Amino acid sequence: MRAATPGGSRINTGALWLASVMDPPSIILTQWADNPDHLADVRFDVLRATDSLGMRALDELANMPASLGPVLYCRPRQTVEFLVPAGAVETWEDLRGTVCVGRGGALLCPAPGVTGRGRTWLYPPTGDGVLTDPSLLRDHLRRAYERRRP
């Protein structure tokens, strides 16, 4: 399913879902039509991992697609950002190379299928609402940290 935005660009169901879980939803679709990415408050948590840890964990999680939600690569920060359910920040253990940003934090992200300001979706939202399981992610990030090179 695709819908036209006021700027005339085409937005897929993943973009519609992502806009629906960001504040304010109606403005985000309009902003994406005019700007490759948009800063918005989120209704989920975002787990940021250094790119080396995040990519190692992502390689393993990619073999378990039912457990993997949207994942954003942020070149300026050199981080991999996993969208996880709201509340994960409250139980996130201190794990070197990671930080969890809670609901209400801001996320600068492009519309799915677009790269903007050095940010691109590695696994774009599909519209199904699946977010990465934070416990599973923590386990994979911990293993990636333990296997890192000194």
Tab-separated table of N, CA and C in Angstrom:
chain	number	residue	atom	x	y	z
A	1	MET	N	0.845	-1.181	0.000
A	1	MET	CA	0.000	0.000	0.000
A	1	MET	C	0.884	1.235	0.000
A	2	ARG	N	0.565	2.159	-0.862
A	2	ARG	CA	1.300	3.408	-0.916
A	2	ARG	C	0.320	4.565	-0.857
A	3	ALA	N	0.766	5.632	-0.237
A	3	ALA	CA	-0.064	6.832	-0.160
A	3	ALA	C	0.772	8.018	-0.596
A	4	ALA	N	0.125	8.961	-1.239
A	4	ALA	CA	0.836	10.165	-1.667
A	4	ALA	C	0.864	11.164	-0.518
A	5	THR	N	1.975	11.843	-0.361
A	5	THR	CA	2.085	12.903	0.630
A	5	THR	C	1.809	14.225	-0.056
A	6	PRO	N	1.605	15.286	0.725
A	6	PRO	CA	1.348	16.580	0.107
A	6	PRO	C	2.424	17.010	-0.876
A	7	GLY	N	3.675	16.591	-0.665
A	7	GLY	CA	4.747	16.972	-1.579
A	7	GLY	C	4.797	16.117	-2.825
A	8	GLY	N	3.925	15.095	-2.886
A	8	GLY	CA	3.856	14.276	-4.084
A	8	GLY	C	4.715	13.025	-4.034
A	9	SER	N	5.559	12.840	-3.007
A	9	SER	CA	6.374	11.632	-2.954
A	9	SER	C	5.519	10.455	-2.508
A	10	ARG	N	5.996	9.257	-2.773
A	10	ARG	CA	5.260	8.055	-2.412
A	10	ARG	C	5.778	7.531	-1.085
A	11	ILE	N	4.866	7.193	-0.182
A	11	ILE	CA	5.218	6.689	1.139
A	11	ILE	C	4.660	5.274	1.261
A	12	ASN	N	5.479	4.309	1.675
A	12	ASN	CA	5.023	2.927	1.799
A	12	ASN	C	4.445	2.664	3.187
A	13	THR	N	3.939	1.439	3.399
A	13	THR	CA	3.304	1.111	4.676
A	13	THR	C	4.285	1.204	5.836
A	14	GLY	N	5.570	0.927	5.598
A	14	GLY	CA	6.569	1.079	6.653
A	14	GLY	C	6.677	2.519	7.108
A	15	ALA	N	6.661	3.434	6.163
A	15	ALA	CA	6.731	4.859	6.503
A	15	ALA	C	5.465	5.304	7.227
A	16	LEU	N	4.314	4.808	6.793
A	16	LEU	CA	3.059	5.153	7.472
A	16	LEU	C	3.069	4.661	8.909
A	17	TRP	N	3.557	3.420	9.117
A	17	TRP	CA	3.639	2.896	10.483
A	17	TRP	C	4.601	3.741	11.313
A	18	LEU	N	5.782	4.014	10.782
A	18	LEU	CA	6.778	4.783	11.528
A	18	LEU	C	6.225	6.156	11.894
A	19	ALA	N	5.576	6.801	10.964
A	19	ALA	CA	4.985	8.112	11.256
A	19	ALA	C	3.921	7.999	12.344
A	20	SER	N	3.184	6.897	12.364
A	20	SER	CA	2.108	6.740	13.345
A	20	SER	C	2.617	6.565	14.767
A	21	VAL	N	3.875	6.145	14.924
A	21	VAL	CA	4.421	5.947	16.271
A	21	VAL	C	5.420	7.037	16.641
A	22	MET	N	5.375	8.138	15.909
A	22	MET	CA	6.215	9.287	16.212
A	22	MET	C	5.304	10.491	16.424
A	23	ASP	N	5.794	11.465	17.153
A	23	ASP	CA	4.999	12.674	17.420
A	23	ASP	C	5.580	13.856	16.681
A	24	PRO	N	4.805	14.631	16.036
A	24	PRO	CA	3.391	14.453	15.671
A	24	PRO	C	3.272	13.723	14.334
A	25	PRO	N	2.465	12.665	14.263
A	25	PRO	CA	2.383	11.830	13.055
A	25	PRO	C	2.021	12.582	11.777
A	26	SER	N	1.060	13.457	11.827
A	26	SER	CA	0.600	14.105	10.598
A	26	SER	C	1.666	15.004	9.977
A	27	ILE	N	2.497	15.589	10.808
A	27	ILE	CA	3.526	16.506	10.306
A	27	ILE	C	4.697	15.740	9.695
A	28	ILE	N	4.982	14.555	10.210
A	28	ILE	CA	6.155	13.806	9.763
A	28	ILE	C	6.066	13.457	8.278
A	29	LEU	N	4.917	12.988	7.819
A	29	LEU	CA	4.781	12.646	6.398
A	29	LEU	C	4.990	13.872	5.523
A	30	THR	N	4.480	15.007	5.960
A	30	THR	CA	4.679	16.248	5.216
A	30	THR	C	6.149	16.646	5.225
A	31	GLN	N	6.797	16.531	6.385
A	31	GLN	CA	8.220	16.877	6.492
A	31	GLN	C	9.069	15.995	5.584
A	32	TRP	N	8.770	14.686	5.558
A	32	TRP	CA	9.540	13.774	4.712
A	32	TRP	C	9.398	14.129	3.245
A	33	ALA	N	8.288	14.698	2.858
A	33	ALA	CA	8.097	15.086	1.464
A	33	ALA	C	9.033	16.229	1.084
A	34	ASP	N	9.399	17.048	2.069
A	34	ASP	CA	10.234	18.224	1.812
A	34	ASP	C	11.678	18.073	2.263
A	35	ASN	N	11.958	17.099	3.120
A	35	ASN	CA	13.257	16.972	3.763
A	35	ASN	C	13.581	15.487	3.874
A	36	PRO	N	14.803	15.060	3.570
A	36	PRO	CA	15.097	13.629	3.597
A	36	PRO	C	14.950	12.985	4.969
A	37	ASP	N	15.122	13.753	6.051
A	37	ASP	CA	14.904	13.161	7.356
A	37	ASP	C	14.286	14.183	8.304
A	38	HIS	N	13.790	13.678	9.412
A	38	HIS	CA	13.015	14.513	10.308
A	38	HIS	C	13.310	14.119	11.750
A	39	LEU	N	13.399	15.109	12.619
A	39	LEU	CA	13.592	14.876	14.048
A	39	LEU	C	12.221	14.795	14.693
A	40	ALA	N	11.950	13.685	15.375
A	40	ALA	CA	10.635	13.511	15.978
A	40	ALA	C	10.765	12.818	17.326
A	41	ASP	N	9.800	13.084	18.202
A	41	ASP	CA	9.717	12.346	19.459
A	41	ASP	C	9.224	10.947	19.129
A	42	VAL	N	9.704	9.979	19.897
A	42	VAL	CA	9.352	8.592	19.610
A	42	VAL	C	8.506	7.994	20.723
A	43	ARG	N	7.689	7.012	20.353
A	43	ARG	CA	6.844	6.286	21.297
A	43	ARG	C	7.390	4.888	21.540
A	44	PHE	N	8.652	4.708	21.300
A	44	PHE	CA	9.358	3.450	21.534
A	44	PHE	C	10.732	3.832	22.056
A	45	ASP	N	11.530	2.879	22.438
A	45	ASP	CA	12.887	3.167	22.860
A	45	ASP	C	13.832	2.883	21.702
A	46	VAL	N	15.005	3.495	21.755
A	46	VAL	CA	16.020	3.302	20.727
A	46	VAL	C	17.293	2.838	21.421
A	47	LEU	N	17.805	1.693	20.986
A	47	LEU	CA	19.057	1.186	21.539
A	47	LEU	C	20.156	1.517	20.543
A	48	ARG	N	21.108	2.337	20.964
A	48	ARG	CA	22.240	2.707	20.110
A	48	ARG	C	23.452	1.897	20.532
A	49	ALA	N	24.098	1.288	19.556
A	49	ALA	CA	25.318	0.521	19.788
A	49	ALA	C	26.389	1.030	18.833
A	50	THR	N	27.640	0.966	19.274
A	50	THR	CA	28.706	1.332	18.355
A	50	THR	C	28.556	0.488	17.097
A	51	ASP	N	29.027	1.016	15.971
A	51	ASP	CA	28.799	0.285	14.726
A	51	ASP	C	29.429	-1.100	14.740
A	52	SER	N	30.590	-1.270	15.368
A	52	SER	CA	31.208	-2.602	15.375
A	52	SER	C	30.378	-3.593	16.188
A	53	LEU	N	29.913	-3.203	17.367
A	53	LEU	CA	29.064	-4.095	18.165
A	53	LEU	C	27.717	-4.321	17.487
A	54	GLY	N	27.114	-3.231	17.035
A	54	GLY	CA	25.799	-3.326	16.425
A	54	GLY	C	25.780	-4.193	15.186
A	55	MET	N	26.797	-4.067	14.343
A	55	MET	CA	26.830	-4.866	13.113
A	55	MET	C	27.061	-6.348	13.423
A	56	ARG	N	27.883	-6.641	14.420
A	56	ARG	CA	28.084	-8.053	14.802
A	56	ARG	C	26.787	-8.652	15.320
A	57	ALA	N	26.096	-7.923	16.188
A	57	ALA	CA	24.818	-8.414	16.721
A	57	ALA	C	23.792	-8.531	15.596
A	58	LEU	N	23.771	-7.572	14.706
A	58	LEU	CA	22.826	-7.571	13.598
A	58	LEU	C	23.040	-8.775	12.689
A	59	ASP	N	24.291	-9.136	12.452
A	59	ASP	CA	24.579	-10.313	11.620
A	59	ASP	C	23.900	-11.557	12.194
A	60	GLU	N	23.948	-11.703	13.507
A	60	GLU	CA	23.327	-12.868	14.144
A	60	GLU	C	21.806	-12.745	14.152
A	61	LEU	N	21.305	-11.564	14.483
A	61	LEU	CA	19.862	-11.363	14.548
A	61	LEU	C	19.199	-11.491	13.181
A	62	ALA	N	19.930	-11.195	12.126
A	62	ALA	CA	19.361	-11.283	10.773
A	62	ALA	C	18.959	-12.712	10.437
A	63	ASN	N	19.553	-13.684	11.114
A	63	ASN	CA	19.178	-15.083	10.906
A	63	ASN	C	17.908	-15.439	11.665
A	64	MET	N	17.398	-14.504	12.460
A	64	MET	CA	16.183	-14.705	13.239
A	64	MET	C	15.217	-13.566	12.916
A	65	PRO	N	14.752	-13.446	11.680
A	65	PRO	CA	14.009	-12.265	11.249
A	65	PRO	C	12.760	-11.961	12.062
A	66	ALA	N	12.147	-12.960	12.682
A	66	ALA	CA	10.944	-12.693	13.461
A	66	ALA	C	11.267	-11.836	14.689
A	67	SER	N	12.529	-11.794	15.082
A	67	SER	CA	12.936	-11.050	16.274
A	67	SER	C	13.549	-9.701	15.949
A	68	LEU	N	13.596	-9.338	14.682
A	68	LEU	CA	14.296	-8.134	14.276
A	68	LEU	C	13.322	-7.077	13.773
A	69	GLY	N	13.339	-5.936	14.433
A	69	GLY	CA	12.530	-4.803	14.004
A	69	GLY	C	13.380	-3.851	13.183
A	70	PRO	N	12.914	-2.622	12.988
A	70	PRO	CA	13.666	-1.643	12.204
A	70	PRO	C	15.029	-1.319	12.817
A	71	VAL	N	16.019	-1.159	11.938
A	71	VAL	CA	17.385	-0.854	12.362
A	71	VAL	C	17.914	0.265	11.469
A	72	LEU	N	18.458	1.288	12.102
A	72	LEU	CA	18.954	2.476	11.415
A	72	LEU	C	20.466	2.575	11.601
A	73	TYR	N	21.186	2.875	10.514
A	73	TYR	CA	22.621	3.138	10.634
A	73	TYR	C	22.832	4.647	10.613
A	74	CYS	N	23.597	5.125	11.587
A	74	CYS	CA	23.884	6.551	11.702
A	74	CYS	C	25.381	6.763	11.510
A	75	ARG	N	25.771	7.164	10.305
A	75	ARG	CA	27.181	7.367	9.997
A	75	ARG	C	27.812	8.467	10.862
A	76	PRO	N	27.152	9.625	11.083
A	76	PRO	CA	27.799	10.671	11.892
A	76	PRO	C	28.149	10.214	13.315
A	77	ARG	N	27.297	9.399	13.912
A	77	ARG	CA	27.566	8.888	15.265
A	77	ARG	C	28.350	7.589	15.239
A	78	GLN	N	28.406	6.946	14.096
A	78	GLN	CA	28.974	5.616	13.936
A	78	GLN	C	28.272	4.632	14.871
A	79	THR	N	26.931	4.651	14.758
A	79	THR	CA	26.117	3.761	15.575
A	79	THR	C	25.103	3.012	14.723
A	80	VAL	N	24.691	1.880	15.261
A	80	VAL	CA	23.579	1.116	14.729
A	80	VAL	C	22.464	1.303	15.756
A	81	GLU	N	21.287	1.709	15.284
A	81	GLU	CA	20.194	2.053	16.195
A	81	GLU	C	19.020	1.109	15.974
A	82	PHE	N	18.699	0.343	17.020
A	82	PHE	CA	17.630	-0.650	16.981
A	82	PHE	C	16.391	-0.054	17.637
A	83	LEU	N	15.239	-0.172	16.992
A	83	LEU	CA	13.997	0.256	17.609
A	83	LEU	C	13.496	-0.893	18.476
A	84	VAL	N	13.293	-0.607	19.760
A	84	VAL	CA	12.870	-1.612	20.737
A	84	VAL	C	11.608	-1.103	21.447
A	85	PRO	N	10.840	-1.998	22.074
A	85	PRO	CA	9.613	-1.563	22.736
A	85	PRO	C	9.873	-0.542	23.844
A	86	ALA	N	8.897	0.343	24.039
A	86	ALA	CA	8.970	1.323	25.121
A	86	ALA	C	9.125	0.591	26.452
A	87	GLY	N	9.973	1.140	27.312
A	87	GLY	CA	10.220	0.538	28.615
A	87	GLY	C	11.553	-0.191	28.699
A	88	ALA	N	12.168	-0.465	27.557
A	88	ALA	CA	13.452	-1.178	27.569
A	88	ALA	C	14.511	-0.387	28.318
A	89	VAL	N	14.432	0.933	28.249
A	89	VAL	CA	15.422	1.781	28.911
A	89	VAL	C	15.444	1.527	30.420
A	90	GLU	N	14.298	1.163	30.998
A	90	GLU	CA	14.207	0.943	32.434
A	90	GLU	C	14.943	-0.309	32.894
A	91	THR	N	15.088	-1.280	32.011
A	91	THR	CA	15.738	-2.535	32.395
A	91	THR	C	17.079	-2.749	31.689
A	92	TRP	N	17.513	-1.756	30.900
A	92	TRP	CA	18.749	-1.941	30.143
A	92	TRP	C	19.938	-1.962	31.085
A	93	GLU	N	20.732	-3.002	30.998
A	93	GLU	CA	21.948	-3.122	31.805
A	93	GLU	C	23.044	-2.274	31.180
A	94	ASP	N	23.923	-1.777	32.023
A	94	ASP	CA	25.047	-1.000	31.519
A	94	ASP	C	25.946	-1.925	30.716
A	95	LEU	N	25.959	-1.738	29.435
A	95	LEU	CA	26.772	-2.559	28.536
A	95	LEU	C	27.629	-1.607	27.722
A	96	ARG	N	28.925	-1.705	27.882
A	96	ARG	CA	29.841	-0.797	27.201
A	96	ARG	C	29.581	-0.780	25.705
A	97	GLY	N	29.558	0.427	25.155
A	97	GLY	CA	29.345	0.588	23.721
A	97	GLY	C	27.885	0.721	23.349
A	98	THR	N	26.995	0.786	24.364
A	98	THR	CA	25.567	0.927	24.081
A	98	THR	C	24.953	2.014	24.955
A	99	VAL	N	23.851	2.549	24.484
A	99	VAL	CA	23.033	3.460	25.278
A	99	VAL	C	21.591	3.267	24.827
A	100	CYS	N	20.683	3.290	25.786
A	100	CYS	CA	19.268	3.147	25.466
A	100	CYS	C	18.584	4.483	25.719
A	101	VAL	N	17.876	4.967	24.719
A	101	VAL	CA	17.162	6.237	24.805
A	101	VAL	C	15.681	5.917	24.949
A	102	GLY	N	15.068	6.453	26.006
A	102	GLY	CA	13.683	6.124	26.307
A	102	GLY	C	12.661	6.874	25.483
A	103	ARG	N	11.436	6.409	25.624
A	103	ARG	CA	10.289	7.031	24.958
A	103	ARG	C	10.281	8.523	25.256
A	104	GLY	N	9.994	9.284	24.250
A	104	GLY	CA	10.022	10.730	24.404
A	104	GLY	C	11.339	11.319	23.954
A	105	GLY	N	12.344	10.454	23.764
A	105	GLY	CA	13.602	10.924	23.194
A	105	GLY	C	13.377	11.245	21.731
A	106	ALA	N	14.338	11.874	21.134
A	106	ALA	CA	14.185	12.260	19.730
A	106	ALA	C	14.993	11.326	18.834
A	107	LEU	N	14.476	11.090	17.665
A	107	LEU	CA	15.146	10.271	16.661
A	107	LEU	C	15.159	11.041	15.352
A	108	LEU	N	16.347	11.256	14.830
A	108	LEU	CA	16.484	11.871	13.513
A	108	LEU	C	16.596	10.726	12.523
A	109	CYS	N	15.605	10.615	11.670
A	109	CYS	CA	15.632	9.492	10.738
A	109	CYS	C	15.012	9.888	9.406
A	110	PRO	N	15.509	9.261	8.355
A	110	PRO	CA	14.910	9.487	7.037
A	110	PRO	C	13.655	8.635	6.887
A	111	ALA	N	12.863	8.963	5.912
A	111	ALA	CA	11.752	8.087	5.553
A	111	ALA	C	12.353	6.763	5.086
A	112	PRO	N	11.686	5.646	5.339
A	112	PRO	CA	12.198	4.368	4.844
A	112	PRO	C	12.454	4.427	3.336
A	113	GLY	N	13.603	3.885	2.925
A	113	GLY	CA	13.979	3.885	1.520
A	113	GLY	C	14.762	5.115	1.092
A	114	VAL	N	15.022	6.019	2.044
A	114	VAL	CA	15.733	7.265	1.757
A	114	VAL	C	16.942	7.352	2.688
A	115	THR	N	18.027	7.933	2.196
A	115	THR	CA	19.192	8.210	3.034
A	115	THR	C	19.258	9.713	3.222
A	116	GLY	N	19.446	10.135	4.450
A	116	GLY	CA	19.530	11.567	4.718
A	116	GLY	C	20.493	11.855	5.844
A	117	ARG	N	21.314	12.852	5.688
A	117	ARG	CA	22.277	13.292	6.701
A	117	ARG	C	23.093	12.135	7.273
A	118	GLY	N	23.490	11.219	6.407
A	118	GLY	CA	24.329	10.107	6.839
A	118	GLY	C	23.581	9.016	7.577
A	119	ARG	N	22.265	9.010	7.488
A	119	ARG	CA	21.458	7.999	8.149
A	119	ARG	C	20.715	7.192	7.085
A	120	THR	N	20.703	5.887	7.276
A	120	THR	CA	20.003	5.019	6.337
A	120	THR	C	19.450	3.808	7.086
A	121	TRP	N	18.356	3.303	6.610
A	121	TRP	CA	17.745	2.121	7.228
A	121	TRP	C	18.450	0.862	6.738
A	122	LEU	N	19.003	0.078	7.664
A	122	LEU	CA	19.561	-1.236	7.332
A	122	LEU	C	18.416	-2.236	7.207
A	123	TYR	N	17.460	-2.125	8.109
A	123	TYR	CA	16.219	-2.890	8.067
A	123	TYR	C	15.096	-1.877	8.255
A	124	PRO	N	14.490	-1.435	7.169
A	124	PRO	CA	13.459	-0.399	7.290
A	124	PRO	C	12.187	-0.951	7.931
A	125	PRO	N	11.384	-0.071	8.511
A	125	PRO	CA	10.091	-0.508	9.035
A	125	PRO	C	9.245	-1.079	7.893
A	126	THR	N	8.525	-2.144	8.192
A	126	THR	CA	7.692	-2.772	7.168
A	126	THR	C	6.222	-2.449	7.337
A	127	GLY	N	5.866	-1.914	8.498
A	127	GLY	CA	4.464	-1.616	8.766
A	127	GLY	C	3.802	-2.638	9.656
A	128	ASP	N	4.527	-3.718	10.001
A	128	ASP	CA	3.930	-4.761	10.837
A	128	ASP	C	4.025	-4.458	12.335
A	129	GLY	N	4.755	-3.407	12.706
A	129	GLY	CA	4.863	-3.024	14.112
A	129	GLY	C	5.865	-3.816	14.919
A	130	VAL	N	6.599	-4.728	14.295
A	130	VAL	CA	7.579	-5.534	15.025
A	130	VAL	C	8.755	-4.664	15.439
A	131	LEU	N	9.122	-4.758	16.723
A	131	LEU	CA	10.310	-4.095	17.250
A	131	LEU	C	11.252	-5.174	17.757
A	132	THR	N	12.534	-4.879	17.812
A	132	THR	CA	13.524	-5.863	18.246
A	132	THR	C	13.350	-6.168	19.728
A	133	ASP	N	13.404	-7.440	20.066
A	133	ASP	CA	13.299	-7.882	21.459
A	133	ASP	C	14.550	-7.417	22.209
A	134	PRO	N	14.412	-6.566	23.238
A	134	PRO	CA	15.593	-6.022	23.913
A	134	PRO	C	16.420	-7.072	24.651
A	135	SER	N	15.792	-8.116	25.183
A	135	SER	CA	16.553	-9.167	25.880
A	135	SER	C	17.426	-9.941	24.905
A	136	LEU	N	16.840	-10.272	23.769
A	136	LEU	CA	17.592	-10.982	22.738
A	136	LEU	C	18.719	-10.102	22.203
A	137	LEU	N	18.422	-8.842	21.989
A	137	LEU	CA	19.430	-7.895	21.510
A	137	LEU	C	20.574	-7.770	22.514
A	138	ARG	N	20.229	-7.629	23.783
A	138	ARG	CA	21.259	-7.517	24.833
A	138	ARG	C	22.179	-8.731	24.816
A	139	ASP	N	21.595	-9.942	24.685
A	139	ASP	CA	22.407	-11.166	24.646
A	139	ASP	C	23.378	-11.142	23.466
A	140	HIS	N	22.901	-10.739	22.304
A	140	HIS	CA	23.756	-10.707	21.111
A	140	HIS	C	24.813	-9.598	21.218
A	141	LEU	N	24.449	-8.469	21.774
A	141	LEU	CA	25.436	-7.388	21.956
A	141	LEU	C	26.489	-7.789	22.985
A	142	ARG	N	26.076	-8.467	24.035
A	142	ARG	CA	27.032	-8.927	25.049
A	142	ARG	C	28.035	-9.900	24.428
A	143	ARG	N	27.529	-10.846	23.630
A	143	ARG	CA	28.435	-11.798	22.962
A	143	ARG	C	29.371	-11.064	21.997
A	144	ALA	N	28.840	-10.102	21.272
A	144	ALA	CA	29.675	-9.331	20.342
A	144	ALA	C	30.758	-8.582	21.111
A	145	TYR	N	30.418	-8.042	22.271
A	145	TYR	CA	31.405	-7.319	23.083
A	145	TYR	C	32.484	-8.279	23.583
A	146	GLU	N	32.079	-9.450	24.012
A	146	GLU	CA	33.044	-10.439	24.532
A	146	GLU	C	33.974	-10.941	23.435
A	147	ARG	N	33.518	-10.946	22.186
A	147	ARG	CA	34.344	-11.435	21.073
A	147	ARG	C	35.137	-10.338	20.367
A	148	ARG	N	35.008	-9.109	20.843
A	148	ARG	CA	35.698	-8.005	20.177
A	148	ARG	C	37.208	-8.197	20.264
A	149	ARG	N	37.894	-7.522	19.384
A	149	ARG	CA	39.359	-7.593	19.400
A	149	ARG	C	39.884	-6.565	20.393
A	150	PRO	N	40.908	-6.935	21.167
A	150	PRO	CA	41.450	-5.978	22.167
A	150	PRO	C	42.113	-4.774	21.532
